[in-house]
Amino acid sequence: MYAEERQQVILERARAKGRVDVAALAEEFDVTTETIRRDLTVLERHGVLRRVHGGAIPVERLGFEPALSVRETVMTDEKDRIAKAALAELPENGTILLDAGTTTARLADALPVDRELTVVTHSVNIALSLITRPNVTVMLVGGRLRSRTLASVDAWALQALRDTFVEVVFIATNGLSVERGLTTPDPAEAMVKKAAIASGRRCVLLADHTKVGNDHFSRFADLSDIDTFITDTDIDDSVAEEISAAGPRVVQA
């Protein structure tokens, strides 16, 4: 196994279990503890793990919010599959809302060129990616711009969303669980996400399996507020059933 592959497995293991242990990983991968420590150092430099005594924990468990540039490099294949599956939820023509997020950004890139769509978004990078598309009308929600997510927040954004109605909202999340619903680290982003969900006739959640089981500071929705949850095939089947029982239809891509 190449180092990059091993590091990806270590990251997924940390997110699934909440912590990884150096000695256990060394035994599992049949490498030295020094090799595992180097792997953890690389992952820490990428901003996705934090070293602790004897191992490491994912930044999500510490309440950290990785920068957009970091999140864009994680779970890329899964996000592409989720975005492709989300195309089935698009209206033939009409208005949609794309929440700020790396998976929703991939959906923006995948939008078909053969139908007329109006896209409302508070994400600057999504708006810029769509502005040259002749079949797409971009409605950019204004407000205070958060540098970590390139998303507009606060009163201006909330007012615009209160006066907006769309066919489908495609929402992103930092964490979700049956107990806590959908959560994100920043309260300002949580308020915008809540307003975005309220603006739509239907709401589709796009999130890979590593978000499941993570709870963050601010809750912005219950699972019953979501019509469809599109994730990847690595989600635990029993967890998927629990989520489905709480409200949304679960689609694995």
PDB file of C-alpha atoms in Angstrom:
ATOM      1  CA  MET A   1       0.000   0.000   0.000  1.00  0.00           C
ATOM      2  CA  TYR A   2       1.301   3.444  -0.931  1.00  0.00           C
ATOM      3  CA  ALA A   3       1.684   6.061   1.808  1.00  0.00           C
ATOM      4  CA  GLU A   4      -1.109   8.198   0.345  1.00  0.00           C
ATOM      5  CA  GLU A   5      -3.506   5.229   0.370  1.00  0.00           C
ATOM      6  CA  ARG A   6      -2.570   4.350   3.942  1.00  0.00           C
ATOM      7  CA  GLN A   7      -3.097   7.955   5.040  1.00  0.00           C
ATOM      8  CA  GLN A   8      -6.550   8.025   3.445  1.00  0.00           C
ATOM      9  CA  VAL A   9      -7.515   4.855   5.325  1.00  0.00           C
ATOM     10  CA  ILE A  10      -6.163   6.322   8.574  1.00  0.00           C
ATOM     11  CA  LEU A  11      -8.233   9.475   8.058  1.00  0.00           C
ATOM     12  CA  GLU A  12     -11.398   7.495   7.347  1.00  0.00           C
ATOM     13  CA  ARG A  13     -10.751   5.300  10.399  1.00  0.00           C
ATOM     14  CA  ALA A  14     -10.282   8.361  12.608  1.00  0.00           C
ATOM     15  CA  ARG A  15     -13.527   9.902  11.394  1.00  0.00           C
ATOM     16  CA  ALA A  16     -15.446   6.671  11.833  1.00  0.00           C
ATOM     17  CA  LYS A  17     -14.130   5.845  15.330  1.00  0.00           C
ATOM     18  CA  GLY A  18     -13.272   9.310  16.641  1.00  0.00           C
ATOM     19  CA  ARG A  19      -9.625   8.428  17.303  1.00  0.00           C
ATOM     20  CA  VAL A  20      -6.752   6.320  15.967  1.00  0.00           C
ATOM     21  CA  ASP A  21      -3.911   4.756  17.958  1.00  0.00           C
ATOM     22  CA  VAL A  22      -0.332   4.691  16.665  1.00  0.00           C
ATOM     23  CA  ALA A  23       0.510   1.205  17.956  1.00  0.00           C
ATOM     24  CA  ALA A  24      -2.714  -0.343  16.652  1.00  0.00           C
ATOM     25  CA  LEU A  25      -2.247   1.226  13.220  1.00  0.00           C
ATOM     26  CA  ALA A  26       1.367   0.052  13.028  1.00  0.00           C
ATOM     27  CA  GLU A  27       0.269  -3.501  13.768  1.00  0.00           C
ATOM     28  CA  GLU A  28      -2.635  -3.352  11.313  1.00  0.00           C
ATOM     29  CA  PHE A  29      -0.556  -2.035   8.421  1.00  0.00           C
ATOM     30  CA  ASP A  30       2.572  -4.027   9.384  1.00  0.00           C
ATOM     31  CA  VAL A  31       4.759  -0.918   9.463  1.00  0.00           C
ATOM     32  CA  THR A  32       6.805   0.778  12.178  1.00  0.00           C
ATOM     33  CA  THR A  33       5.293   3.212  14.649  1.00  0.00           C
ATOM     34  CA  GLU A  34       7.626   5.858  13.183  1.00  0.00           C
ATOM     35  CA  THR A  35       5.959   5.378   9.791  1.00  0.00           C
ATOM     36  CA  ILE A  36       2.520   5.870  11.322  1.00  0.00           C
ATOM     37  CA  ARG A  37       3.693   8.982  13.165  1.00  0.00           C
ATOM     38  CA  ARG A  38       4.938  10.407   9.864  1.00  0.00           C
ATOM     39  CA  ASP A  39       1.548   9.635   8.320  1.00  0.00           C
ATOM     40  CA  LEU A  40      -0.208  11.437  11.148  1.00  0.00           C
ATOM     41  CA  THR A  41       2.111  14.412  10.763  1.00  0.00           C
ATOM     42  CA  VAL A  42       1.242  14.639   7.064  1.00  0.00           C
ATOM     43  CA  LEU A  43      -2.478  14.486   7.822  1.00  0.00           C
ATOM     44  CA  GLU A  44      -2.096  17.119  10.534  1.00  0.00           C
ATOM     45  CA  ARG A  45      -0.327  19.428   8.085  1.00  0.00           C
ATOM     46  CA  HIS A  46      -3.256  18.945   5.697  1.00  0.00           C
ATOM     47  CA  GLY A  47      -5.517  20.182   8.475  1.00  0.00           C
ATOM     48  CA  VAL A  48      -7.690  17.066   8.782  1.00  0.00           C
ATOM     49  CA  LEU A  49      -6.267  15.433  11.954  1.00  0.00           C
ATOM     50  CA  ARG A  50      -4.854  16.697  15.236  1.00  0.00           C
ATOM     51  CA  ARG A  51      -2.084  14.743  16.966  1.00  0.00           C
ATOM     52  CA  VAL A  52      -2.784  13.702  20.552  1.00  0.00           C
ATOM     53  CA  HIS A  53      -0.823  11.497  22.948  1.00  0.00           C
ATOM     54  CA  GLY A  54      -0.511   8.052  21.394  1.00  0.00           C
ATOM     55  CA  GLY A  55      -2.516   8.822  18.274  1.00  0.00           C
ATOM     56  CA  ALA A  56      -4.732  11.394  16.597  1.00  0.00           C
ATOM     57  CA  ILE A  57      -8.329  12.587  16.368  1.00  0.00           C
ATOM     58  CA  PRO A  58     -10.200  14.180  13.446  1.00  0.00           C
ATOM     59  CA  VAL A  59     -10.483  17.960  13.551  1.00  0.00           C
ATOM     60  CA  GLU A  60     -14.268  17.625  13.538  1.00  0.00           C
ATOM     61  CA  ARG A  61     -14.136  16.185  17.058  1.00  0.00           C
ATOM     62  CA  LEU A  62     -12.341  19.317  18.278  1.00  0.00           C
ATOM     63  CA  GLY A  63     -14.841  21.696  16.737  1.00  0.00           C
ATOM     64  CA  PHE A  64     -12.384  22.923  14.100  1.00  0.00           C
ATOM     65  CA  GLU A  65     -13.676  23.883  10.679  1.00  0.00           C
ATOM     66  CA  PRO A  66     -11.177  22.949   7.938  1.00  0.00           C
ATOM     67  CA  ALA A  67     -10.580  25.583   5.267  1.00  0.00           C
ATOM     68  CA  LEU A  68     -12.319  25.240   1.912  1.00  0.00           C
ATOM     69  CA  SER A  69      -9.032  24.424   0.165  1.00  0.00           C
ATOM     70  CA  VAL A  70      -8.530  21.476   2.529  1.00  0.00           C
ATOM     71  CA  ARG A  71     -12.076  20.135   2.231  1.00  0.00           C
ATOM     72  CA  GLU A  72     -11.901  20.229  -1.559  1.00  0.00           C
ATOM     73  CA  THR A  73      -9.191  17.540  -1.499  1.00  0.00           C
ATOM     74  CA  VAL A  74     -11.026  15.078   0.779  1.00  0.00           C
ATOM     75  CA  MET A  75     -13.420  12.288  -0.340  1.00  0.00           C
ATOM     76  CA  THR A  76     -13.314  13.536  -3.926  1.00  0.00           C
ATOM     77  CA  ASP A  77     -14.551  10.353  -5.620  1.00  0.00           C
ATOM     78  CA  GLU A  78     -17.449  10.044  -3.193  1.00  0.00           C
ATOM     79  CA  LYS A  79     -18.424  13.686  -3.697  1.00  0.00           C
ATOM     80  CA  ASP A  80     -18.411  13.229  -7.469  1.00  0.00           C
ATOM     81  CA  ARG A  81     -20.746  10.232  -7.180  1.00  0.00           C
ATOM     82  CA  ILE A  82     -23.057  12.088  -4.829  1.00  0.00           C
ATOM     83  CA  ALA A  83     -23.191  15.087  -7.172  1.00  0.00           C
ATOM     84  CA  LYS A  84     -23.985  12.851 -10.142  1.00  0.00           C
ATOM     85  CA  ALA A  85     -26.805  11.158  -8.213  1.00  0.00           C
ATOM     86  CA  ALA A  86     -28.165  14.567  -7.204  1.00  0.00           C
ATOM     87  CA  LEU A  87     -28.823  15.417 -10.861  1.00  0.00           C
ATOM     88  CA  ALA A  88     -31.913  13.194 -10.662  1.00  0.00           C
ATOM     89  CA  GLU A  89     -33.392  15.654  -8.132  1.00  0.00           C
ATOM     90  CA  LEU A  90     -33.180  18.675 -10.451  1.00  0.00           C
ATOM     91  CA  PRO A  91     -36.374  20.180 -11.877  1.00  0.00           C
ATOM     92  CA  GLU A  92     -36.703  20.165 -15.665  1.00  0.00           C
ATOM     93  CA  ASN A  93     -36.650  23.934 -15.548  1.00  0.00           C
ATOM     94  CA  GLY A  94     -36.932  26.337 -12.665  1.00  0.00           C
ATOM     95  CA  THR A  95     -35.080  27.592  -9.631  1.00  0.00           C
ATOM     96  CA  ILE A  96     -32.770  25.769  -7.243  1.00  0.00           C
ATOM     97  CA  LEU A  97     -30.613  26.817  -4.317  1.00  0.00           C
ATOM     98  CA  LEU A  98     -27.063  25.551  -3.897  1.00  0.00           C
ATOM     99  CA  ASP A  99     -25.729  25.807  -0.369  1.00  0.00           C
ATOM    100  CA  ALA A 100     -22.050  26.583   0.218  1.00  0.00           C
ATOM    101  CA  GLY A 101     -20.047  23.360   0.330  1.00  0.00           C
ATOM    102  CA  THR A 102     -17.562  21.255  -1.605  1.00  0.00           C
ATOM    103  CA  THR A 103     -20.129  18.613  -2.625  1.00  0.00           C
ATOM    104  CA  THR A 104     -22.669  21.216  -3.729  1.00  0.00           C
ATOM    105  CA  ALA A 105     -19.864  22.862  -5.703  1.00  0.00           C
ATOM    106  CA  ARG A 106     -19.363  19.587  -7.570  1.00  0.00           C
ATOM    107  CA  LEU A 107     -23.082  19.521  -8.317  1.00  0.00           C
ATOM    108  CA  ALA A 108     -22.739  23.029  -9.745  1.00  0.00           C
ATOM    109  CA  ASP A 109     -20.002  21.786 -12.074  1.00  0.00           C
ATOM    110  CA  ALA A 110     -22.216  18.861 -13.155  1.00  0.00           C
ATOM    111  CA  LEU A 111     -25.367  20.875 -13.930  1.00  0.00           C
ATOM    112  CA  PRO A 112     -26.712  19.969 -17.392  1.00  0.00           C
ATOM    113  CA  VAL A 113     -26.411  22.417 -20.260  1.00  0.00           C
ATOM    114  CA  ASP A 114     -29.697  21.410 -21.883  1.00  0.00           C
ATOM    115  CA  ARG A 115     -32.131  22.992 -19.421  1.00  0.00           C
ATOM    116  CA  GLU A 116     -32.763  26.529 -18.189  1.00  0.00           C
ATOM    117  CA  LEU A 117     -32.084  26.937 -14.483  1.00  0.00           C
ATOM    118  CA  THR A 118     -31.951  29.816 -12.042  1.00  0.00           C
ATOM    119  CA  VAL A 119     -29.427  29.083  -9.296  1.00  0.00           C
ATOM    120  CA  VAL A 120     -29.602  30.944  -6.005  1.00  0.00           C
ATOM    121  CA  THR A 121     -26.445  30.645  -3.914  1.00  0.00           C
ATOM    122  CA  HIS A 122     -24.622  32.397  -1.094  1.00  0.00           C
ATOM    123  CA  SER A 123     -21.362  30.735  -2.179  1.00  0.00           C
ATOM    124  CA  VAL A 124     -19.005  32.986  -4.114  1.00  0.00           C
ATOM    125  CA  ASN A 125     -17.014  30.140  -5.649  1.00  0.00           C
ATOM    126  CA  ILE A 126     -20.186  28.394  -6.867  1.00  0.00           C
ATOM    127  CA  ALA A 127     -21.463  31.644  -8.375  1.00  0.00           C
ATOM    128  CA  LEU A 128     -18.173  32.216 -10.190  1.00  0.00           C
ATOM    129  CA  SER A 129     -18.154  28.656 -11.537  1.00  0.00           C
ATOM    130  CA  LEU A 130     -21.610  29.154 -13.084  1.00  0.00           C
ATOM    131  CA  ILE A 131     -21.459  32.731 -14.341  1.00  0.00           C
ATOM    132  CA  THR A 132     -20.280  31.791 -17.840  1.00  0.00           C
ATOM    133  CA  ARG A 133     -23.002  29.174 -18.336  1.00  0.00           C
ATOM    134  CA  PRO A 134     -25.519  30.564 -20.880  1.00  0.00           C
ATOM    135  CA  ASN A 135     -28.361  28.356 -19.621  1.00  0.00           C
ATOM    136  CA  VAL A 136     -27.941  29.359 -15.963  1.00  0.00           C
ATOM    137  CA  THR A 137     -29.109  32.558 -14.288  1.00  0.00           C
ATOM    138  CA  VAL A 138     -27.076  33.134 -11.125  1.00  0.00           C
ATOM    139  CA  MET A 139     -28.621  34.934  -8.139  1.00  0.00           C
ATOM    140  CA  LEU A 140     -25.854  35.641  -5.631  1.00  0.00           C
ATOM    141  CA  VAL A 141     -27.002  36.226  -2.053  1.00  0.00           C
ATOM    142  CA  GLY A 142     -25.064  39.039  -0.405  1.00  0.00           C
ATOM    143  CA  GLY A 143     -23.841  39.549   3.153  1.00  0.00           C
ATOM    144  CA  ARG A 144     -20.693  39.292   5.233  1.00  0.00           C
ATOM    145  CA  LEU A 145     -18.284  36.971   3.459  1.00  0.00           C
ATOM    146  CA  ARG A 146     -16.631  34.269   5.568  1.00  0.00           C
ATOM    147  CA  SER A 147     -13.103  33.655   4.318  1.00  0.00           C
ATOM    148  CA  ARG A 148     -13.053  30.051   5.556  1.00  0.00           C
ATOM    149  CA  THR A 149     -16.053  28.988   3.468  1.00  0.00           C
ATOM    150  CA  LEU A 150     -16.472  31.830   0.936  1.00  0.00           C
ATOM    151  CA  ALA A 151     -20.120  31.986   1.980  1.00  0.00           C
ATOM    152  CA  SER A 152     -22.286  35.042   2.657  1.00  0.00           C
ATOM    153  CA  VAL A 153     -23.845  35.199   6.124  1.00  0.00           C
ATOM    154  CA  ASP A 154     -25.624  37.540   8.552  1.00  0.00           C
ATOM    155  CA  ALA A 155     -28.600  39.875   8.140  1.00  0.00           C
ATOM    156  CA  TRP A 156     -28.314  40.700   4.425  1.00  0.00           C
ATOM    157  CA  ALA A 157     -28.196  37.036   3.489  1.00  0.00           C
ATOM    158  CA  LEU A 158     -31.068  36.137   5.815  1.00  0.00           C
ATOM    159  CA  GLN A 159     -33.287  38.911   4.438  1.00  0.00           C
ATOM    160  CA  ALA A 160     -32.675  37.822   0.842  1.00  0.00           C
ATOM    161  CA  LEU A 161     -33.498  34.205   1.649  1.00  0.00           C
ATOM    162  CA  ARG A 162     -36.673  35.139   3.513  1.00  0.00           C
ATOM    163  CA  ASP A 163     -37.923  36.697   0.258  1.00  0.00           C
ATOM    164  CA  THR A 164     -36.866  33.745  -1.909  1.00  0.00           C
ATOM    165  CA  PHE A 165     -38.735  30.610  -2.998  1.00  0.00           C
ATOM    166  CA  VAL A 166     -37.111  27.774  -4.977  1.00  0.00           C
ATOM    167  CA  GLU A 167     -38.120  24.338  -6.194  1.00  0.00           C
ATOM    168  CA  VAL A 168     -35.236  22.397  -4.639  1.00  0.00           C
ATOM    169  CA  VAL A 169     -32.647  23.289  -2.014  1.00  0.00           C
ATOM    170  CA  PHE A 170     -29.410  21.314  -2.144  1.00  0.00           C
ATOM    171  CA  ILE A 171     -27.950  21.639   1.342  1.00  0.00           C
ATOM    172  CA  ALA A 172     -24.554  20.689   2.764  1.00  0.00           C
ATOM    173  CA  THR A 173     -23.588  19.941   6.349  1.00  0.00           C
ATOM    174  CA  ASN A 174     -20.512  19.466   8.505  1.00  0.00           C
ATOM    175  CA  GLY A 175     -22.203  16.806  10.595  1.00  0.00           C
ATOM    176  CA  LEU A 176     -25.422  14.857  10.997  1.00  0.00           C
ATOM    177  CA  SER A 177     -26.800  12.373  13.462  1.00  0.00           C
ATOM    178  CA  VAL A 178     -30.172  10.941  14.376  1.00  0.00           C
ATOM    179  CA  GLU A 179     -29.892  12.511  17.829  1.00  0.00           C
ATOM    180  CA  ARG A 180     -28.746  16.019  16.860  1.00  0.00           C
ATOM    181  CA  GLY A 181     -29.872  16.462  13.272  1.00  0.00           C
ATOM    182  CA  LEU A 182     -27.744  18.646  10.964  1.00  0.00           C
ATOM    183  CA  THR A 183     -24.985  20.733  12.538  1.00  0.00           C
ATOM    184  CA  THR A 184     -22.198  23.125  11.575  1.00  0.00           C
ATOM    185  CA  PRO A 185     -19.465  24.852  13.616  1.00  0.00           C
ATOM    186  CA  ASP A 186     -20.439  28.467  12.910  1.00  0.00           C
ATOM    187  CA  PRO A 187     -23.741  29.963  14.191  1.00  0.00           C
ATOM    188  CA  ALA A 188     -23.907  32.511  11.362  1.00  0.00           C
ATOM    189  CA  GLU A 189     -23.648  29.768   8.748  1.00  0.00           C
ATOM    190  CA  ALA A 190     -26.235  27.740  10.653  1.00  0.00           C
ATOM    191  CA  MET A 191     -28.756  30.585  10.420  1.00  0.00           C
ATOM    192  CA  VAL A 192     -28.232  30.924   6.669  1.00  0.00           C
ATOM    193  CA  LYS A 193     -28.578  27.169   6.144  1.00  0.00           C
ATOM    194  CA  LYS A 194     -31.816  27.169   8.144  1.00  0.00           C
ATOM    195  CA  ALA A 195     -33.181  30.045   6.051  1.00  0.00           C
ATOM    196  CA  ALA A 196     -32.091  28.274   2.866  1.00  0.00           C
ATOM    197  CA  ILE A 197     -34.004  25.113   3.806  1.00  0.00           C
ATOM    198  CA  ALA A 198     -37.106  27.186   4.569  1.00  0.00           C
ATOM    199  CA  SER A 199     -36.964  28.765   1.099  1.00  0.00           C
ATOM    200  CA  GLY A 200     -37.446  25.495  -0.783  1.00  0.00           C
ATOM    201  CA  ARG A 201     -40.346  23.267  -1.768  1.00  0.00           C
ATOM    202  CA  ARG A 202     -38.018  20.268  -1.306  1.00  0.00           C
ATOM    203  CA  CYS A 203     -34.661  19.847   0.414  1.00  0.00           C
ATOM    204  CA  VAL A 204     -31.928  17.431  -0.674  1.00  0.00           C
ATOM    205  CA  LEU A 205     -28.967  16.851   1.643  1.00  0.00           C
ATOM    206  CA  LEU A 206     -25.607  16.053   0.020  1.00  0.00           C
ATOM    207  CA  ALA A 207     -23.033  14.598   2.433  1.00  0.00           C
ATOM    208  CA  ASP A 208     -20.502  11.784   2.380  1.00  0.00           C
ATOM    209  CA  HIS A 209     -20.453   9.115   5.076  1.00  0.00           C
ATOM    210  CA  THR A 210     -17.692  10.783   7.125  1.00  0.00           C
ATOM    211  CA  LYS A 211     -20.166  13.506   8.152  1.00  0.00           C
ATOM    212  CA  VAL A 212     -22.474  10.929   9.768  1.00  0.00           C
ATOM    213  CA  GLY A 213     -22.105  10.726  13.540  1.00  0.00           C
ATOM    214  CA  ASN A 214     -20.317  14.067  13.854  1.00  0.00           C
ATOM    215  CA  ASP A 215     -22.066  16.739  15.933  1.00  0.00           C
ATOM    216  CA  HIS A 216     -20.987  20.375  15.766  1.00  0.00           C
ATOM    217  CA  PHE A 217     -21.811  23.502  17.734  1.00  0.00           C
ATOM    218  CA  SER A 218     -24.855  24.832  15.873  1.00  0.00           C
ATOM    219  CA  ARG A 219     -27.874  22.824  14.774  1.00  0.00           C
ATOM    220  CA  PHE A 220     -29.735  24.153  11.753  1.00  0.00           C
ATOM    221  CA  ALA A 221     -32.178  21.357  10.865  1.00  0.00           C
ATOM    222  CA  ASP A 222     -33.733  18.117  11.976  1.00  0.00           C
ATOM    223  CA  LEU A 223     -33.611  15.057   9.752  1.00  0.00           C
ATOM    224  CA  SER A 224     -37.372  15.403   9.341  1.00  0.00           C
ATOM    225  CA  ASP A 225     -36.720  18.700   7.494  1.00  0.00           C
ATOM    226  CA  ILE A 226     -34.884  16.765   4.753  1.00  0.00           C
ATOM    227  CA  ASP A 227     -36.726  15.046   1.904  1.00  0.00           C
ATOM    228  CA  THR A 228     -33.773  13.153   0.395  1.00  0.00           C
ATOM    229  CA  PHE A 229     -30.304  12.380   1.750  1.00  0.00           C
ATOM    230  CA  ILE A 230     -27.712  11.445  -0.886  1.00  0.00           C
ATOM    231  CA  THR A 231     -24.520   9.892   0.456  1.00  0.00           C
ATOM    232  CA  ASP A 232     -21.933   7.313  -0.613  1.00  0.00           C
ATOM    233  CA  THR A 233     -21.997   3.539  -0.305  1.00  0.00           C
ATOM    234  CA  ASP A 234     -19.613   3.438   2.681  1.00  0.00           C
ATOM    235  CA  ILE A 235     -22.311   4.542   5.103  1.00  0.00           C
ATOM    236  CA  ASP A 236     -23.181   1.847   7.641  1.00  0.00           C
ATOM    237  CA  ASP A 237     -26.403   0.108   6.602  1.00  0.00           C
ATOM    238  CA  SER A 238     -27.906   0.187  10.091  1.00  0.00           C
ATOM    239  CA  VAL A 239     -27.171   3.905  10.399  1.00  0.00           C
ATOM    240  CA  ALA A 240     -28.730   4.535   6.987  1.00  0.00           C
ATOM    241  CA  GLU A 241     -31.863   2.739   8.166  1.00  0.00           C
ATOM    242  CA  GLU A 242     -32.012   4.862  11.329  1.00  0.00           C
ATOM    243  CA  ILE A 243     -31.674   8.044   9.274  1.00  0.00           C
ATOM    244  CA  SER A 244     -34.372   6.896   6.881  1.00  0.00           C
ATOM    245  CA  ALA A 245     -36.695   6.137   9.788  1.00  0.00           C
ATOM    246  CA  ALA A 246     -36.185   9.721  10.998  1.00  0.00           C
ATOM    247  CA  GLY A 247     -37.573  11.166   7.772  1.00  0.00           C
ATOM    248  CA  PRO A 248     -35.492  11.435   4.615  1.00  0.00           C
ATOM    249  CA  ARG A 249     -35.241   8.967   1.778  1.00  0.00           C
ATOM    250  CA  VAL A 250     -31.635   7.730   1.739  1.00  0.00           C
ATOM    251  CA  VAL A 251     -29.846   7.320  -1.614  1.00  0.00           C
ATOM    252  CA  GLN A 252     -26.398   5.704  -1.735  1.00  0.00           C
ATOM    253  CA  ALA A 253     -24.247   6.651  -4.719  1.00  0.00           C
TER     254      ALA A 253
END
